[in-house]
Amino acid sequence: MYSLRDIEQTIGTFWTNKDARQWLVSGANTLEMPPCLKSVNLEILRAADPDGVALYGRMINYGHHDVMDSIFPYCSQLLGDDWYEVVEEYLLRFPPDHYNLNHICRHFAEFLSKYGQVHLKRFPFLSELADYEWLELEKIEDTAPFVCGDNSLISSPEQIITMAPIVNATMVIRYYKYPIAEIAARLESGRKVRKKTQPQDTYLAIFRDPETHKVRFLELGKAACGVVEAASKGLCSYQSLLQLAVSLSPELAPDQAVLDFLQLVEDLQKAFLFTGSQRRE
């Protein structure tokens, strides 16, 4: 016996798995049954319509490729003629599993890290670039609510002791081994990426601007990244963040570190990475 759920899963496999589709369309005689079908009830397989499966499978496949093309324009630009087959292999290893079509793309950076060694030899930053591109969509669709607070500049000792920043709820931090923002900018402007791009530690804060609703990629220094990351983990006072900033900048005189910290806070507020301040309980 089989259930409606069994039929749904089998048809879904035919629609999204090229090997399964080819096996059915071939007449199930000339090709070996792919592993994804070996546990399927034989009555369901016999009842499947090859023409209908082929038609809907092609339509869905076109849709998947369109989504991948739109979300990863830089990766597709780099891979050129190899792009189509890379996407096909990705869809085979990470079959779509979410009603939101955009979400078929969320494992692409992982796929490149695990299975894209041939392409990583040419472009060792490729999986990081895929993550960078995916995050733009992820942040656009992020439903985290914005919480705004007092936007007064932090300048007095009392404010530093008693107030804490409110961090943009959509913000994530990324550490990349390569200058991904620079690589993306070169590709965006139609310039070629240098063949031997050298590693360069890059710290980025990615978040959605609450006014324009556009996704921003803010490059930070190592110390600034440490401050933002600490602020995002809990209600840290400006005083504790200042102490952290000083400890992360041992090359600076303490008074200069304080001035740099206050400027950083002002810059982060202007960028809407800090969406204001609130008094600590």
Short mmCIF file of C-alpha atoms in Angstrom, two decimals:
data_model
loop_
_atom_site.label_atom_id
_atom_site.label_comp_id
_atom_site.label_asym_id
_atom_site.label_seq_id
_atom_site.Cartn_x
_atom_site.Cartn_y
_atom_site.Cartn_z
CA MET A 1 0.00 0.00 0.00
CA TYR A 2 1.05 3.56 -0.53
CA SER A 3 -0.29 6.92 0.56
CA LEU A 4 -0.99 10.25 -1.10
CA ARG A 5 2.19 11.49 0.58
CA ASP A 6 4.17 8.72 -1.15
CA ILE A 7 2.79 9.82 -4.53
CA GLU A 8 3.57 13.47 -3.79
CA GLN A 9 7.16 12.69 -2.82
CA THR A 10 7.72 10.51 -5.89
CA ILE A 11 6.35 13.08 -8.32
CA GLY A 12 8.40 15.75 -6.57
CA THR A 13 11.52 13.62 -7.07
CA PHE A 14 10.75 13.22 -10.77
CA TRP A 15 10.22 16.96 -11.17
CA THR A 16 13.39 18.03 -9.36
CA ASN A 17 15.84 15.21 -10.04
CA LYS A 18 17.24 15.02 -13.57
CA ASP A 19 18.47 11.41 -13.18
CA ALA A 20 15.03 10.24 -12.05
CA ARG A 21 13.37 12.07 -14.95
CA GLN A 22 15.75 10.61 -17.53
CA TRP A 23 15.19 7.11 -16.17
CA LEU A 24 11.40 7.44 -16.49
CA VAL A 25 11.43 9.10 -19.91
CA SER A 26 13.84 6.45 -21.25
CA GLY A 27 11.17 3.83 -20.64
CA ALA A 28 12.81 2.53 -17.46
CA ASN A 29 14.63 -0.09 -19.53
CA THR A 30 17.78 1.43 -20.94
CA LEU A 31 19.07 3.14 -17.79
CA GLU A 32 19.80 1.83 -14.32
CA MET A 33 17.30 3.01 -11.73
CA PRO A 34 18.84 5.93 -9.78
CA PRO A 35 19.27 5.49 -6.01
CA CYS A 36 16.62 8.13 -5.25
CA LEU A 37 13.91 5.84 -6.71
CA LYS A 38 14.92 2.46 -5.33
CA SER A 39 12.71 2.73 -2.25
CA VAL A 40 9.67 3.95 -4.19
CA ASN A 41 6.59 1.75 -4.53
CA LEU A 42 6.62 0.07 -7.98
CA GLU A 43 2.92 0.78 -8.56
CA ILE A 44 3.60 4.51 -8.32
CA LEU A 45 6.48 4.23 -10.78
CA ARG A 46 4.33 2.32 -13.28
CA ALA A 47 1.55 4.90 -13.03
CA ALA A 48 3.78 7.94 -13.59
CA ASP A 49 3.24 9.73 -16.92
CA PRO A 50 6.64 10.22 -18.64
CA ASP A 51 5.43 13.06 -20.90
CA GLY A 52 3.83 14.98 -18.05
CA VAL A 53 6.85 14.47 -15.81
CA ALA A 54 9.19 15.64 -18.60
CA LEU A 55 7.11 18.76 -19.28
CA TYR A 56 6.71 19.87 -15.67
CA GLY A 57 10.28 18.86 -14.85
CA ARG A 58 11.63 21.13 -17.60
CA MET A 59 9.47 24.04 -16.46
CA ILE A 60 10.57 23.68 -12.85
CA ASN A 61 14.20 23.27 -13.92
CA TYR A 62 14.00 26.50 -15.94
CA GLY A 63 12.62 28.24 -12.88
CA HIS A 64 15.41 26.92 -10.68
CA HIS A 65 18.07 28.10 -13.12
CA ASP A 66 16.44 31.53 -13.40
CA VAL A 67 16.52 31.93 -9.63
CA MET A 68 20.15 30.82 -9.40
CA ASP A 69 21.11 33.21 -12.23
CA SER A 70 19.41 36.14 -10.50
CA ILE A 71 20.87 35.51 -7.03
CA PHE A 72 24.41 34.60 -8.06
CA PRO A 73 25.27 36.93 -10.98
CA TYR A 74 28.93 37.22 -9.94
CA CYS A 75 29.46 33.47 -9.54
CA SER A 76 27.80 32.80 -12.89
CA GLN A 77 29.94 35.50 -14.51
CA LEU A 78 33.13 33.88 -13.22
CA LEU A 79 32.17 30.32 -14.14
CA GLY A 80 30.93 31.23 -17.60
CA ASP A 81 30.20 28.15 -19.72
CA ASP A 82 30.56 25.89 -16.65
CA TRP A 83 27.72 27.63 -14.81
CA TYR A 84 24.85 25.53 -16.18
CA GLU A 85 26.41 22.20 -15.19
CA VAL A 86 27.45 23.55 -11.78
CA VAL A 87 23.83 24.48 -11.09
CA GLU A 88 22.64 21.08 -12.31
CA GLU A 89 25.01 19.28 -9.95
CA TYR A 90 24.03 21.57 -7.09
CA LEU A 91 20.33 20.84 -7.60
CA LEU A 92 21.13 17.12 -7.66
CA ARG A 93 23.10 17.21 -4.39
CA PHE A 94 20.80 19.71 -2.65
CA PRO A 95 17.29 19.08 -4.00
CA PRO A 96 14.78 21.91 -3.38
CA ASP A 97 13.08 21.42 -0.02
CA HIS A 98 11.25 24.68 0.64
CA TYR A 99 8.06 26.26 -0.70
CA ASN A 100 9.90 29.58 -1.21
CA LEU A 101 11.69 29.16 -4.54
CA ASN A 102 14.45 31.56 -3.48
CA HIS A 103 15.46 29.16 -0.72
CA ILE A 104 16.78 26.58 -3.18
CA CYS A 105 19.89 28.78 -3.24
CA ARG A 106 20.70 28.78 0.46
CA HIS A 107 23.13 25.82 0.37
CA PHE A 108 25.11 26.93 -2.69
CA ALA A 109 28.14 28.22 -0.75
CA GLU A 110 28.21 24.95 1.21
CA PHE A 111 28.00 22.99 -2.06
CA LEU A 112 30.98 24.85 -3.51
CA SER A 113 33.03 24.27 -0.35
CA LYS A 114 32.32 20.52 -0.39
CA TYR A 115 32.10 19.65 -4.08
CA GLY A 116 33.51 22.58 -6.06
CA GLN A 117 37.21 21.84 -5.73
CA VAL A 118 37.83 22.06 -9.48
CA HIS A 119 36.44 25.59 -9.54
CA LEU A 120 38.00 26.59 -6.22
CA LYS A 121 41.42 25.89 -7.73
CA ARG A 122 40.70 28.63 -10.27
CA PHE A 123 38.80 30.92 -7.92
CA PRO A 124 39.67 30.05 -4.28
CA PHE A 125 37.28 32.74 -3.06
CA LEU A 126 34.27 31.33 -4.94
CA SER A 127 32.41 29.82 -1.97
CA GLU A 128 32.84 33.08 -0.02
CA LEU A 129 31.51 35.03 -2.98
CA ALA A 130 28.47 32.72 -3.13
CA ASP A 131 27.83 33.32 0.59
CA TYR A 132 28.14 37.09 0.03
CA GLU A 133 25.61 36.99 -2.80
CA TRP A 134 23.16 34.76 -0.92
CA LEU A 135 23.21 37.04 2.13
CA GLU A 136 21.80 39.93 0.09
CA LEU A 137 18.63 37.95 -0.56
CA GLU A 138 18.53 36.53 2.96
CA LYS A 139 18.65 40.02 4.48
CA ILE A 140 16.01 41.34 2.07
CA GLU A 141 13.65 38.61 3.28
CA ASP A 142 14.67 38.88 6.95
CA THR A 143 11.54 39.44 9.05
CA ALA A 144 13.31 40.57 12.23
CA PRO A 145 11.58 43.70 13.57
CA PHE A 146 13.45 46.98 13.75
CA VAL A 147 13.79 48.47 17.20
CA CYS A 148 14.77 52.13 17.35
CA GLY A 149 16.02 54.06 20.34
CA ASP A 150 17.53 57.39 21.31
CA ASN A 151 19.66 58.64 18.40
CA SER A 152 21.54 61.25 20.41
CA LEU A 153 25.29 61.26 19.96
CA ILE A 154 27.16 59.48 22.73
CA SER A 155 29.54 62.00 24.26
CA SER A 156 29.17 62.30 28.03
CA PRO A 157 30.62 59.91 30.64
CA GLU A 158 27.11 59.35 32.00
CA GLN A 159 25.86 58.16 28.59
CA ILE A 160 28.84 55.86 28.18
CA ILE A 161 28.21 54.25 31.58
CA THR A 162 24.42 54.02 31.52
CA MET A 163 23.50 53.53 27.85
CA ALA A 164 23.84 50.60 25.45
CA PRO A 165 23.51 50.46 21.65
CA ILE A 166 20.57 48.82 19.90
CA VAL A 167 21.95 46.69 17.10
CA ASN A 168 20.10 46.39 13.79
CA ALA A 169 18.21 43.11 14.20
CA THR A 170 18.94 42.01 10.62
CA MET A 171 22.71 42.30 11.04
CA VAL A 172 25.12 39.40 10.60
CA ILE A 173 28.91 39.44 10.74
CA ARG A 174 31.05 37.65 8.19
CA TYR A 175 34.78 37.03 8.25
CA TYR A 176 36.16 36.24 4.82
CA LYS A 177 39.68 35.17 3.88
CA TYR A 178 39.52 37.13 0.63
CA PRO A 179 38.56 40.76 -0.23
CA ILE A 180 35.06 39.74 -1.26
CA ALA A 181 33.57 43.25 -1.31
CA GLU A 182 36.33 44.39 -3.67
CA ILE A 183 35.88 41.32 -5.89
CA ALA A 184 32.12 41.94 -6.08
CA ALA A 185 32.68 45.61 -6.95
CA ARG A 186 35.04 44.66 -9.79
CA LEU A 187 32.54 42.19 -11.22
CA GLU A 188 29.69 44.67 -10.85
CA SER A 189 31.59 47.27 -12.88
CA GLY A 190 32.51 44.75 -15.58
CA ARG A 191 36.19 44.57 -14.67
CA LYS A 192 38.09 41.32 -14.57
CA VAL A 193 39.09 39.75 -11.29
CA ARG A 194 42.82 39.30 -10.94
CA LYS A 195 43.79 35.69 -11.66
CA LYS A 196 45.87 35.42 -8.52
CA THR A 197 43.76 37.27 -6.00
CA GLN A 198 45.69 37.29 -2.76
CA PRO A 199 44.06 36.40 0.57
CA GLN A 200 43.11 39.41 2.67
CA ASP A 201 41.25 39.24 5.97
CA THR A 202 37.90 40.97 5.46
CA TYR A 203 35.30 41.73 8.11
CA LEU A 204 31.81 42.65 6.94
CA ALA A 205 28.57 43.58 8.65
CA ILE A 206 25.58 42.79 6.41
CA PHE A 207 22.19 44.28 7.28
CA ARG A 208 19.07 45.92 5.86
CA ASP A 209 18.71 49.69 6.02
CA PRO A 210 15.41 50.45 7.83
CA GLU A 211 14.80 53.58 5.72
CA THR A 212 15.66 52.42 2.18
CA HIS A 213 15.13 48.67 2.85
CA LYS A 214 18.25 48.03 0.80
CA VAL A 215 20.91 45.60 2.00
CA ARG A 216 24.19 47.16 3.04
CA PHE A 217 27.62 45.58 3.23
CA LEU A 218 29.74 47.55 5.68
CA GLU A 219 33.43 46.70 5.81
CA LEU A 220 34.93 46.95 9.30
CA GLY A 221 38.35 46.82 10.83
CA LYS A 222 39.17 43.93 13.13
CA ALA A 223 38.67 45.96 16.32
CA ALA A 224 35.42 47.53 15.07
CA CYS A 225 34.15 44.09 14.11
CA GLY A 226 34.88 42.83 17.62
CA VAL A 227 32.91 45.73 19.11
CA VAL A 228 29.90 45.20 16.83
CA GLU A 229 29.89 41.46 17.42
CA ALA A 230 29.99 41.92 21.19
CA ALA A 231 27.17 44.48 21.02
CA SER A 232 25.03 42.06 18.99
CA LYS A 233 25.29 39.33 21.62
CA GLY A 234 23.67 41.21 24.46
CA LEU A 235 22.89 44.50 26.12
CA CYS A 236 26.48 45.76 26.47
CA SER A 237 27.01 49.23 27.83
CA TYR A 238 29.10 51.66 25.83
CA GLN A 239 31.54 51.51 28.73
CA SER A 240 32.14 47.77 28.30
CA LEU A 241 32.38 48.16 24.52
CA LEU A 242 34.88 50.99 24.96
CA GLN A 243 37.01 48.80 27.22
CA LEU A 244 36.89 46.08 24.56
CA ALA A 245 37.85 48.54 21.81
CA VAL A 246 40.86 49.72 23.81
CA SER A 247 42.00 46.13 24.44
CA LEU A 248 41.68 45.34 20.71
CA SER A 249 43.76 48.37 19.73
CA PRO A 250 46.95 48.07 21.81
CA GLU A 251 48.88 50.08 19.23
CA LEU A 252 46.83 53.22 20.04
CA ALA A 253 47.23 55.55 22.97
CA PRO A 254 44.20 55.24 25.31
CA ASP A 255 42.94 58.76 24.56
CA GLN A 256 43.12 58.11 20.80
CA ALA A 257 41.32 54.77 21.25
CA VAL A 258 38.50 56.59 23.07
CA LEU A 259 38.17 59.16 20.28
CA ASP A 260 38.18 56.42 17.64
CA PHE A 261 35.50 54.52 19.56
CA LEU A 262 33.19 57.54 19.79
CA GLN A 263 33.66 58.15 16.06
CA LEU A 264 32.89 54.49 15.36
CA VAL A 265 29.64 54.69 17.34
CA GLU A 266 28.61 57.82 15.45
CA ASP A 267 29.42 56.17 12.09
CA LEU A 268 27.47 53.03 13.00
CA GLN A 269 24.45 55.11 14.00
CA LYS A 270 24.56 57.02 10.71
CA ALA A 271 24.75 53.72 8.82
CA PHE A 272 21.77 52.32 10.82
CA LEU A 273 23.83 49.39 12.04
CA PHE A 274 23.21 50.84 15.51
CA THR A 275 19.57 51.94 15.47
CA GLY A 276 19.84 54.05 18.59
CA SER A 277 20.61 53.66 22.28
CA GLN A 278 18.71 52.53 25.32
CA ARG A 279 19.31 52.78 29.02
CA ARG A 280 20.57 49.64 30.70
CA GLU A 281 18.34 48.28 33.45
#
